[in-house]
Coordinates of C-alpha atoms and ligand atoms in Angstrom, one line a residue:
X1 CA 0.0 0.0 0.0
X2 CA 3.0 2.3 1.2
X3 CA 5.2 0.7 -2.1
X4 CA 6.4 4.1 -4.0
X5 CA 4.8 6.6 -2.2
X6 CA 6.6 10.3 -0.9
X7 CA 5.5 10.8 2.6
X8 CA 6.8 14.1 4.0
X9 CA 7.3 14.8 8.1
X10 CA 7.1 17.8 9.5
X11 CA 8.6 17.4 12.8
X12 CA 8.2 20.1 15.6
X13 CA 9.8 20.7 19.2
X14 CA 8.2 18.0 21.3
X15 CA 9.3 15.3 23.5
X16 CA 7.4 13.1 20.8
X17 CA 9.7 13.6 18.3
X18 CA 11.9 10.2 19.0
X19 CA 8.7 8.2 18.0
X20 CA 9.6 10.0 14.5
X21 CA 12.9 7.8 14.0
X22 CA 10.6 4.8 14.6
X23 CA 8.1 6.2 11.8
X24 CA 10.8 6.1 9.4
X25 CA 12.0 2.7 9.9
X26 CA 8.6 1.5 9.5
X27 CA 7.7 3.5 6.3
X28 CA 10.6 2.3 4.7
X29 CA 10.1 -1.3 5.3
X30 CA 6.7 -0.8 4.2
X31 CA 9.1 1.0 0.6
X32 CA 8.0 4.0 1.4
X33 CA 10.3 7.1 0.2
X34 CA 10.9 9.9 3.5
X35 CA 12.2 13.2 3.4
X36 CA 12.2 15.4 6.9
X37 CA 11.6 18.4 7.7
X38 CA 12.5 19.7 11.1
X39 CA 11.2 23.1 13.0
X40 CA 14.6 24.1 14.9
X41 CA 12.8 23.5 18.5
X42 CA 12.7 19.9 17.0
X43 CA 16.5 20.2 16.8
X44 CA 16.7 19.9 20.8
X45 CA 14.6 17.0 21.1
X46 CA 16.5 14.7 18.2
X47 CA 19.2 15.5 16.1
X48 CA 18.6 15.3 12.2
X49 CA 21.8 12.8 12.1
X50 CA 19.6 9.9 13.5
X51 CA 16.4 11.3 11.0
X52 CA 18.6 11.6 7.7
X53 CA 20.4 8.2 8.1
X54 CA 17.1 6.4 8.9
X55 CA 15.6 7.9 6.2
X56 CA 18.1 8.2 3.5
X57 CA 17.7 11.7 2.9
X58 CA 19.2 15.0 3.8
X59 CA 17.0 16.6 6.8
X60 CA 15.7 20.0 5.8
X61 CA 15.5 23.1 8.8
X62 CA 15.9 26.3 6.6
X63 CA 14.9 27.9 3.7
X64 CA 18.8 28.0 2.5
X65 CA 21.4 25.5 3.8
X66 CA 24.4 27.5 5.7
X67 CA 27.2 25.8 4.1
X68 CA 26.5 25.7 0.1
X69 CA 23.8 28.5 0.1
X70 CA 21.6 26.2 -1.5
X71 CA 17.5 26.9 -1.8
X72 CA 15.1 24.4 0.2
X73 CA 12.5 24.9 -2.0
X74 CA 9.1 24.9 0.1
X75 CA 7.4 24.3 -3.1
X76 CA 9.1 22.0 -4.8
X77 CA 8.7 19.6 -1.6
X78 CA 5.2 20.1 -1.1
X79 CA 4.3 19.2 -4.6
X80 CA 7.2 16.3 -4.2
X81 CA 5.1 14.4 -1.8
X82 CA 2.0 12.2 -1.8
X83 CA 1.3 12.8 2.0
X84 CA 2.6 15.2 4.4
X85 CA 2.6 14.5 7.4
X86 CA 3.5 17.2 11.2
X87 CA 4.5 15.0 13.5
X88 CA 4.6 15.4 16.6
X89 CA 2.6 18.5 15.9
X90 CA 3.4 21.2 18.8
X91 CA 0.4 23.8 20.2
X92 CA 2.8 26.7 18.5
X93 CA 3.1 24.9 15.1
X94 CA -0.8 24.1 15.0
X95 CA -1.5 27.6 16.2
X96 CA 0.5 28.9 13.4
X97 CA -1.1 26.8 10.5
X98 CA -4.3 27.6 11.8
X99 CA -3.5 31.3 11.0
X100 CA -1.5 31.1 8.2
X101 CA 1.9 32.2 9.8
X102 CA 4.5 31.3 7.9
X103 CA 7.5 31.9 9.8
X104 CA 9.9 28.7 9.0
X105 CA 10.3 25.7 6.3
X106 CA 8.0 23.3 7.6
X107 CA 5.0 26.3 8.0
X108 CA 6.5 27.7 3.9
X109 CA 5.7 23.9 3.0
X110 CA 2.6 23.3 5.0
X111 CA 1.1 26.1 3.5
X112 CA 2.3 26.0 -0.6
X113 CA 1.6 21.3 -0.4
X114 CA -1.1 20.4 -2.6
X115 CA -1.3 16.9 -1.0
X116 CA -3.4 15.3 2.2
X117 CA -2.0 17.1 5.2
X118 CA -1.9 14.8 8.5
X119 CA -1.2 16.3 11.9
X120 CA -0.9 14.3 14.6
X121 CA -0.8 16.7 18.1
X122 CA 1.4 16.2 20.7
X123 CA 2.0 18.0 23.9
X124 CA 1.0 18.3 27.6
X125 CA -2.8 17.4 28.6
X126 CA -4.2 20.6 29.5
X127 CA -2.3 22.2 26.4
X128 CA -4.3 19.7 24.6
X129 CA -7.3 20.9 26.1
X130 CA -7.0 24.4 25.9
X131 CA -9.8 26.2 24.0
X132 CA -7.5 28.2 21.9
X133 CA -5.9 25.0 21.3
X134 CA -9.3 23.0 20.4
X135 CA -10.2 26.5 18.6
X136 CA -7.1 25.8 16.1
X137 CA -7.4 21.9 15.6
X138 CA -11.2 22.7 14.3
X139 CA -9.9 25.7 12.1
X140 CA -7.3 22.8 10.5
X141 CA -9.9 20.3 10.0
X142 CA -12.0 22.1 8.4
X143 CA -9.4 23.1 5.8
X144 CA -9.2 19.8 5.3
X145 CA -6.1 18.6 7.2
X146 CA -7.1 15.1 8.6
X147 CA -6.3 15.5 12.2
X148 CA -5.1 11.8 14.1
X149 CA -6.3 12.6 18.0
X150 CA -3.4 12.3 20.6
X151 CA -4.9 9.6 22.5
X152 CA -5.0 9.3 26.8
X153 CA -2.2 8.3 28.4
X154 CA 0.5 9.0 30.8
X155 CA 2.7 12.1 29.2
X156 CA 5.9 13.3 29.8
X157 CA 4.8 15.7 32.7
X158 CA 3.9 12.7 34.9
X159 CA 0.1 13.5 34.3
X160 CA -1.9 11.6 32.3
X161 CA -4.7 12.6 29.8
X162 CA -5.2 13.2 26.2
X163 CA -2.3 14.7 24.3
X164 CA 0.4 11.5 23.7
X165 CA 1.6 11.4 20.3
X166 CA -0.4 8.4 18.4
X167 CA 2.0 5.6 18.2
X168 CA 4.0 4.8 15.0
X169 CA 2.4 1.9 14.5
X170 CA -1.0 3.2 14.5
X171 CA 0.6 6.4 12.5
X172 CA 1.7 3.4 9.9
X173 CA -1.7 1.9 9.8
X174 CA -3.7 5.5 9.2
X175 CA -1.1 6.7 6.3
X176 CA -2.1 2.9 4.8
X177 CA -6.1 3.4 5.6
X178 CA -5.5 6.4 3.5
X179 CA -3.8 5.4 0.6
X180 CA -6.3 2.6 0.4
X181 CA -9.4 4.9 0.8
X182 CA -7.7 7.6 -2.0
X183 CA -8.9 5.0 -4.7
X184 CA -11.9 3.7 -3.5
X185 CA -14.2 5.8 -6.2
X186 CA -11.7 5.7 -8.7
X187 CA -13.6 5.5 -12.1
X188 CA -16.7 6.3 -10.1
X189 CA -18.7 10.0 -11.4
X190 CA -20.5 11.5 -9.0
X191 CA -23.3 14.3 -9.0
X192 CA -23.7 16.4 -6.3
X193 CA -26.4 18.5 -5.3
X194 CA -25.1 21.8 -2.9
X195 CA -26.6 25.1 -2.0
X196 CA -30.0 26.8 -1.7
X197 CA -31.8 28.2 -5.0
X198 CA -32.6 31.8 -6.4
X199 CA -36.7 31.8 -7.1
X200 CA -36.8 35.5 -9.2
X201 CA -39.7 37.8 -7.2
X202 CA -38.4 40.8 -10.1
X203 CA -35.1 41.8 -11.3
X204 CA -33.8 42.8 -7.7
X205 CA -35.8 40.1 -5.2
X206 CA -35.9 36.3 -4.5
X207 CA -37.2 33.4 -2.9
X208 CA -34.8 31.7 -1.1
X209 CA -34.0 29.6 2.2
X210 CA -30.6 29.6 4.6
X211 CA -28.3 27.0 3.0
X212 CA -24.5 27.8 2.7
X213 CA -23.5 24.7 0.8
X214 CA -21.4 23.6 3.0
X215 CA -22.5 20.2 3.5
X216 CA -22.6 19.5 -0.5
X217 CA -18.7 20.8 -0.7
X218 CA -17.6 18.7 2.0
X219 CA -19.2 16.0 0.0
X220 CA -17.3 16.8 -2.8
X221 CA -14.1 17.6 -1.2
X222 CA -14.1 14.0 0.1
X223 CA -15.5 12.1 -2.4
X224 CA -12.8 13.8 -5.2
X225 CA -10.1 13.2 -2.3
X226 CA -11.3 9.7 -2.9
X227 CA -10.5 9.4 -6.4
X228 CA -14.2 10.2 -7.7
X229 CA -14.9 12.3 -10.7
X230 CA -17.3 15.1 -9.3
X231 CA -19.2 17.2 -10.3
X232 CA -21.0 19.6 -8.1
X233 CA -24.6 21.6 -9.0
X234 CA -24.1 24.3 -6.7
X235 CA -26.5 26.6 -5.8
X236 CA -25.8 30.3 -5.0
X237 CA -22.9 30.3 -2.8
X238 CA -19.7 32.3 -1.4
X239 CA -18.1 28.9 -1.2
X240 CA -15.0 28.0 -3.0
X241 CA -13.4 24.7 -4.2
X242 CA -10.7 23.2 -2.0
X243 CA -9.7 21.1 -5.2
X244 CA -9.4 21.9 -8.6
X245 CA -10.3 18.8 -10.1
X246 CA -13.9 19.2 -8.8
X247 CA -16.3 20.6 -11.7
X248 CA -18.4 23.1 -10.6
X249 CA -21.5 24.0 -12.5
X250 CA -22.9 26.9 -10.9
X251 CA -26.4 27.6 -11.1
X252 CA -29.7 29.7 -9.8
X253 CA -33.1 28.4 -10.0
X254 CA -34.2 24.8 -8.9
X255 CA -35.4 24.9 -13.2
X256 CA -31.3 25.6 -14.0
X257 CA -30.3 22.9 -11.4
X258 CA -32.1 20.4 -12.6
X259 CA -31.4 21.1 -16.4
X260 CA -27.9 20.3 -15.1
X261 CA -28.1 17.2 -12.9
X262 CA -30.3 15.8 -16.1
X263 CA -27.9 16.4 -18.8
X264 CA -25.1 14.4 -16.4
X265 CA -27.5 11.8 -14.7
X266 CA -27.2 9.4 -17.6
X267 CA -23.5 9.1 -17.1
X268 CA -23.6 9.1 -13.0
X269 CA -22.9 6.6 -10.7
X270 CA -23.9 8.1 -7.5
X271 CA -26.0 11.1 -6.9
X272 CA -26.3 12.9 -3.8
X273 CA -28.7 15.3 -3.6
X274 CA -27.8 18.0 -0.7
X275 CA -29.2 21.2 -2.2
X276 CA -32.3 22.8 -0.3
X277 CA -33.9 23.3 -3.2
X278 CA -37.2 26.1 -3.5
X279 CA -40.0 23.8 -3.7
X280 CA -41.8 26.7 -5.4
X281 CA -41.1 29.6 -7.6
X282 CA -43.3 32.9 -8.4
X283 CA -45.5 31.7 -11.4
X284 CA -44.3 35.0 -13.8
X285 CA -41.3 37.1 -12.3
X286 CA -42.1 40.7 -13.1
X287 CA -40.2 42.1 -15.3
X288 CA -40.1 45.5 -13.5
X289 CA -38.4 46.2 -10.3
X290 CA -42.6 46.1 -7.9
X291 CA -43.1 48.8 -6.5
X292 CA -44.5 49.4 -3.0
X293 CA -48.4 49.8 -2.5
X294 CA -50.8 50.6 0.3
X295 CA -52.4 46.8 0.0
X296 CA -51.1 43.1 0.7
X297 CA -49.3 42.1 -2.4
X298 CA -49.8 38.4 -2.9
X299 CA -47.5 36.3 -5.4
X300 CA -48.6 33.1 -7.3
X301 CA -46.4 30.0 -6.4
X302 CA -46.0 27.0 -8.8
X303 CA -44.4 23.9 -8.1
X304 CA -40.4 23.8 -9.2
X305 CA -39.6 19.6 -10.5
X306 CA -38.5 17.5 -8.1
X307 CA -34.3 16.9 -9.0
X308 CA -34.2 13.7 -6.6
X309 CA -37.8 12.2 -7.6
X310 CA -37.0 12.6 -11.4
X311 CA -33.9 11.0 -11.4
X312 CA -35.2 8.6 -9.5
X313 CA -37.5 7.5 -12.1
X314 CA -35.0 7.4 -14.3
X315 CA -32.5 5.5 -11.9
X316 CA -31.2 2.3 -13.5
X317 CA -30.2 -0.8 -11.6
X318 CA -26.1 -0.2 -11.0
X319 CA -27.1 4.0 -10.1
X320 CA -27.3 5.2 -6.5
X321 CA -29.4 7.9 -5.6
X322 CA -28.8 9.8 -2.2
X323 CA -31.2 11.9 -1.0
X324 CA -31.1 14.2 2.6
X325 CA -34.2 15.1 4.5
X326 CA -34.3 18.5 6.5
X327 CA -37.0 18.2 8.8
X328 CA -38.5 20.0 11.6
X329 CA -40.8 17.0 13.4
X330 CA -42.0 13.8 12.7
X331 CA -38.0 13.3 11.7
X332 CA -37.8 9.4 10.9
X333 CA -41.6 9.2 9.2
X334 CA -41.3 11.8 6.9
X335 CA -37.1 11.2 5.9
X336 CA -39.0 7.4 5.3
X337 CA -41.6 8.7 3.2
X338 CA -39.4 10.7 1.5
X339 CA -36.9 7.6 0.9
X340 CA -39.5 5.4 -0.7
X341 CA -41.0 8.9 -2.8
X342 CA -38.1 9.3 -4.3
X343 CA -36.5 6.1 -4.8
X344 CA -32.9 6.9 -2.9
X345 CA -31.0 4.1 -1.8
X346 CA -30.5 6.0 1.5
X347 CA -31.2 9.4 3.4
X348 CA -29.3 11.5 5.4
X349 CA -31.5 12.8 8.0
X350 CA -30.9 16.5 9.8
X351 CA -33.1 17.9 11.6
X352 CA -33.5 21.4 13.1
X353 CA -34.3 20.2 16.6
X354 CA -30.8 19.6 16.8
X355 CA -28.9 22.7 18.0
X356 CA -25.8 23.1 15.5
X357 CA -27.4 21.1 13.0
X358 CA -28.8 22.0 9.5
X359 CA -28.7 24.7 7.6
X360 CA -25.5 27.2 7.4
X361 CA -23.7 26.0 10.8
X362 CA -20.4 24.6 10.2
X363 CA -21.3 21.3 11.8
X364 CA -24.1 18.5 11.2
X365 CA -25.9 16.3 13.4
X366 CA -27.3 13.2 11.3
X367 CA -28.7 9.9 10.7
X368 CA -28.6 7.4 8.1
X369 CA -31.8 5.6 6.8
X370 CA -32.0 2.7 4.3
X371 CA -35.0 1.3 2.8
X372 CA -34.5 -1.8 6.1
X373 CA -35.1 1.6 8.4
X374 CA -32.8 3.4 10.7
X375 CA -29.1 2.4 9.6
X376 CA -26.9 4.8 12.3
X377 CA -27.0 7.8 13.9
X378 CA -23.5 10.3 14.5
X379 CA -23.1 12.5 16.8
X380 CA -22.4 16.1 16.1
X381 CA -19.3 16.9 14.2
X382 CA -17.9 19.5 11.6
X383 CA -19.7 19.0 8.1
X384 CA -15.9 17.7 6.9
X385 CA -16.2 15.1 9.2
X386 CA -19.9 14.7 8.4
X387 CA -19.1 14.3 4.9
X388 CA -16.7 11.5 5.8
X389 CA -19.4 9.9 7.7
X390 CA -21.6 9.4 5.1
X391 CA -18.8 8.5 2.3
X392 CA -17.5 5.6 4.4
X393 CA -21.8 4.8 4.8
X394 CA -22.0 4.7 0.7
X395 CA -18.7 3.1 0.4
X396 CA -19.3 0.0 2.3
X397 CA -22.9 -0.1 0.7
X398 CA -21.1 -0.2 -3.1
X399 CA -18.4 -2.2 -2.2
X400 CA -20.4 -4.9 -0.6
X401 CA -23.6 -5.0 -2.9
Ligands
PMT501 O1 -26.0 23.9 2.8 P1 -25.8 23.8 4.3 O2 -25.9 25.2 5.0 O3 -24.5 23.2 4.7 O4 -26.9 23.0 5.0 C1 -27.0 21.6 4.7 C2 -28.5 21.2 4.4 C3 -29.3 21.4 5.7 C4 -29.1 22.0 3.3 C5 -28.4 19.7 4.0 O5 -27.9 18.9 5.0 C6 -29.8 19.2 3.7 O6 -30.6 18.7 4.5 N1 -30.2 19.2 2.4 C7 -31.6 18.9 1.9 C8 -32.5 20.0 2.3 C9 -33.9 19.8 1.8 O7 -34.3 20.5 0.9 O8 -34.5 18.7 2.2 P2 -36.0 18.3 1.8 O9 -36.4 17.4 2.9 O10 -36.8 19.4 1.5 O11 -35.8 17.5 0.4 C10 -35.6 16.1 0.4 C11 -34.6 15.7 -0.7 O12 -35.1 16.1 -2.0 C12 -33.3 16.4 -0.6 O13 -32.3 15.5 -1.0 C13 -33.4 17.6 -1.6 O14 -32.1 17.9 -2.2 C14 -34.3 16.9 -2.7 N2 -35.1 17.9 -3.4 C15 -36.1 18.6 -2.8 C16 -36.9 19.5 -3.5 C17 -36.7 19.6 -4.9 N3 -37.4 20.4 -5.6 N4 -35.7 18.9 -5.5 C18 -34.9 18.1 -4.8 O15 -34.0 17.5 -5.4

């Protein structure tokens, strides 16, 4: 799994650091190419001697190397590796990525890599705790940096609570879970549903509702970072792509979106459809700005199409449709009825009882039904981690069907 692949360490001042050595070692067993580099707190902990001979590479500290004036290029190693990887990850180094300080090699690199960033935290247990601390670890997981939580145990201090480095050899086995997830949806195309729609009133007013799109581009983040081709309907949004590779079709109306998620359907294998989409739109937008009267005004609604009843008539037998169900009350009955309505394979059910769930927050609180009934139900967590959630739900449903 590890065969081939450039895995970067950033390694920062922290007792932690000699775990790093046993990293290497492991990694290349496993034929796995290391380079290091090293914050110069790290320096005191372990020297780069050990680092460099274990993993057959210079050990990097500064932007230009004393002796031959030569340029550690920042850029050229983050686009070098496959994975990088800040280990042990101090509370200075975190708080710094988290603000986008860029003060020394490893923080240059952290910030320029194009590739998965791990951190794995080490440091003191009430360090760990810290709100500022916390504060920071959410701000890097919802860039997308896959955090590895320092587990209990006795720390260097003499107390004991969260904030040990994870072990090597569970380091070892999440870099392999990793590479093994990048290509699950390989050769997969996915449609995704985000954002609210724009129902014209008159050239300057709409119907609308609260979405953000947050929870359709975590979707797509995720799913992409898998190795899926995606491409994400989005809504209205201020929302931009943490990948590239993601095809954006940006759109207004519920009419526009579906137009869209039609013209792809035929060549989708999975479509998730997160969008709060306007169940109605004003019959005839006026043309004119309306202007203000003494009387009520009242405006005709029509019914907008359904996207995820549509294309679930349409679904053939290999497709799967995923649908989400914002309720209010009556939560599991009406995400149900909505199931078999609309022929998903499964809904994700949120519901606005739950405070930080929904619409515009940056976390989700959800459950998963199938057509056998209630499936699982996740605590509340940042949509990124939501989103992972509900990939790991579809990907044991395609891999085992
Ligand atoms: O965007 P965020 O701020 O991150 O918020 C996320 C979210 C709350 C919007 C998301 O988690 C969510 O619940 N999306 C679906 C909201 C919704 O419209 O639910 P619904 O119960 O009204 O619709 C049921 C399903 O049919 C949904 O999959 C919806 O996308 C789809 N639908 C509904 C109406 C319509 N005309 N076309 C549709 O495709």
């Amino acid at each position: 799994m590890l065969h081939g692949k450039k895995i970067l360490i950033g390694v920062c001042g922290s007792i932690a650091a000699y775990k790093i050595a046993i990293l290497i070692r492991l990694l290349i067993k496993q034929g796995a190419e290391v380079k290091i580099i090293m914050t110069n707190s790290a320096l005191d902990f372990i020297t780069p001697l050990t680092l460099s001979t274990l993993s057959r590479n210079p050990v990097l500290t500064q932007f230009q190397e004393e002796k031959t004036g030569e340029w550690n290029s920042h850029i050229d190693l983050g686009l070098w590796a496959d994975l990088f990887l800040i280990a042990p990850a101090s509370a200075k180094t975190i708080s710094k990525m988290a603000n986008g300080i860029c003060d020394n090699l490893l923080l240059a690199t952290y910030l320029s890599a194009r590739c998965p960033v791990f951190v794995a935290p080490a440091m003191d247990v009430d360090m760990y705790q810290h709100a500022s601390t916390k504060g920071n670890l959410e701000k890097l997981s919802s860039y997308g940096n896959h955090l590895v939580e320092a587990p209990y145990g006795e720390l260097a201090s003499g107390l004991s609570g969260e904030g040990r480095m994870t072990e090597p050899e569970d380091l070892l086995e999440i870099l392999k879970e990793h590479f093994k997830k990048k290509d699950e949806f390989r050769g997969l195309s996915v449609l995704i549903t985000a954002g609210p729609t724009h129902e014209k009133i008159d050239p300057v007013r709409f119907i609308s509702n609260f979405s953000s799109g947050k929870m359709g581009y975590a979707l797509a983040d995720e799913l992409a970072k898998r190795g899926a081709t995606v491409n994400l309907v989005s809504g209205p949004t201020h929302l931009r792509l943490k990948q590239a590779k993601i095809n954006r079709i940006q759109v207004s109306s519920a009419q526009d979106m579906y137009k869209v998620c039609l013209a792809f359907y035929e060549k989708t294998d999975i479509a998730i459809f997160s969008a709060a989409v306007a169940d109605y739109r004003p019959s005839i937008p006026a043309e004119q700005k309306i202007k203000k009267s003494a009387g009520p005004l009242s405006i005709e609604l029509v019914k907008n199409p359904d996207i995820a009843f549509e294309l679930g008539q349409k679904k053939k037998n290999k497709q799967v449709n995923v649908g989400f169900a914002l309720e209010t009350d009556n939560e599991i009955r009406n995400a149900t009825l909505k199931l078999k309505e609309k022929n998903l394979d499964f809904i994700v059910l949120n519901s606005m009882q739950d405070k930080g769930a929904g619409f515009s927050s940056e976390t989700n609180k959800i459950s998963i039904l199938d057509e056998t009934g209630l499936k699982k139900s996740f605590e509340l967590k940042h949509k990124t981690l939501v989103a992972k959630d509900i990939v790991d739900f579809l990907s044991n449903r395609i891999h085992d069907s």
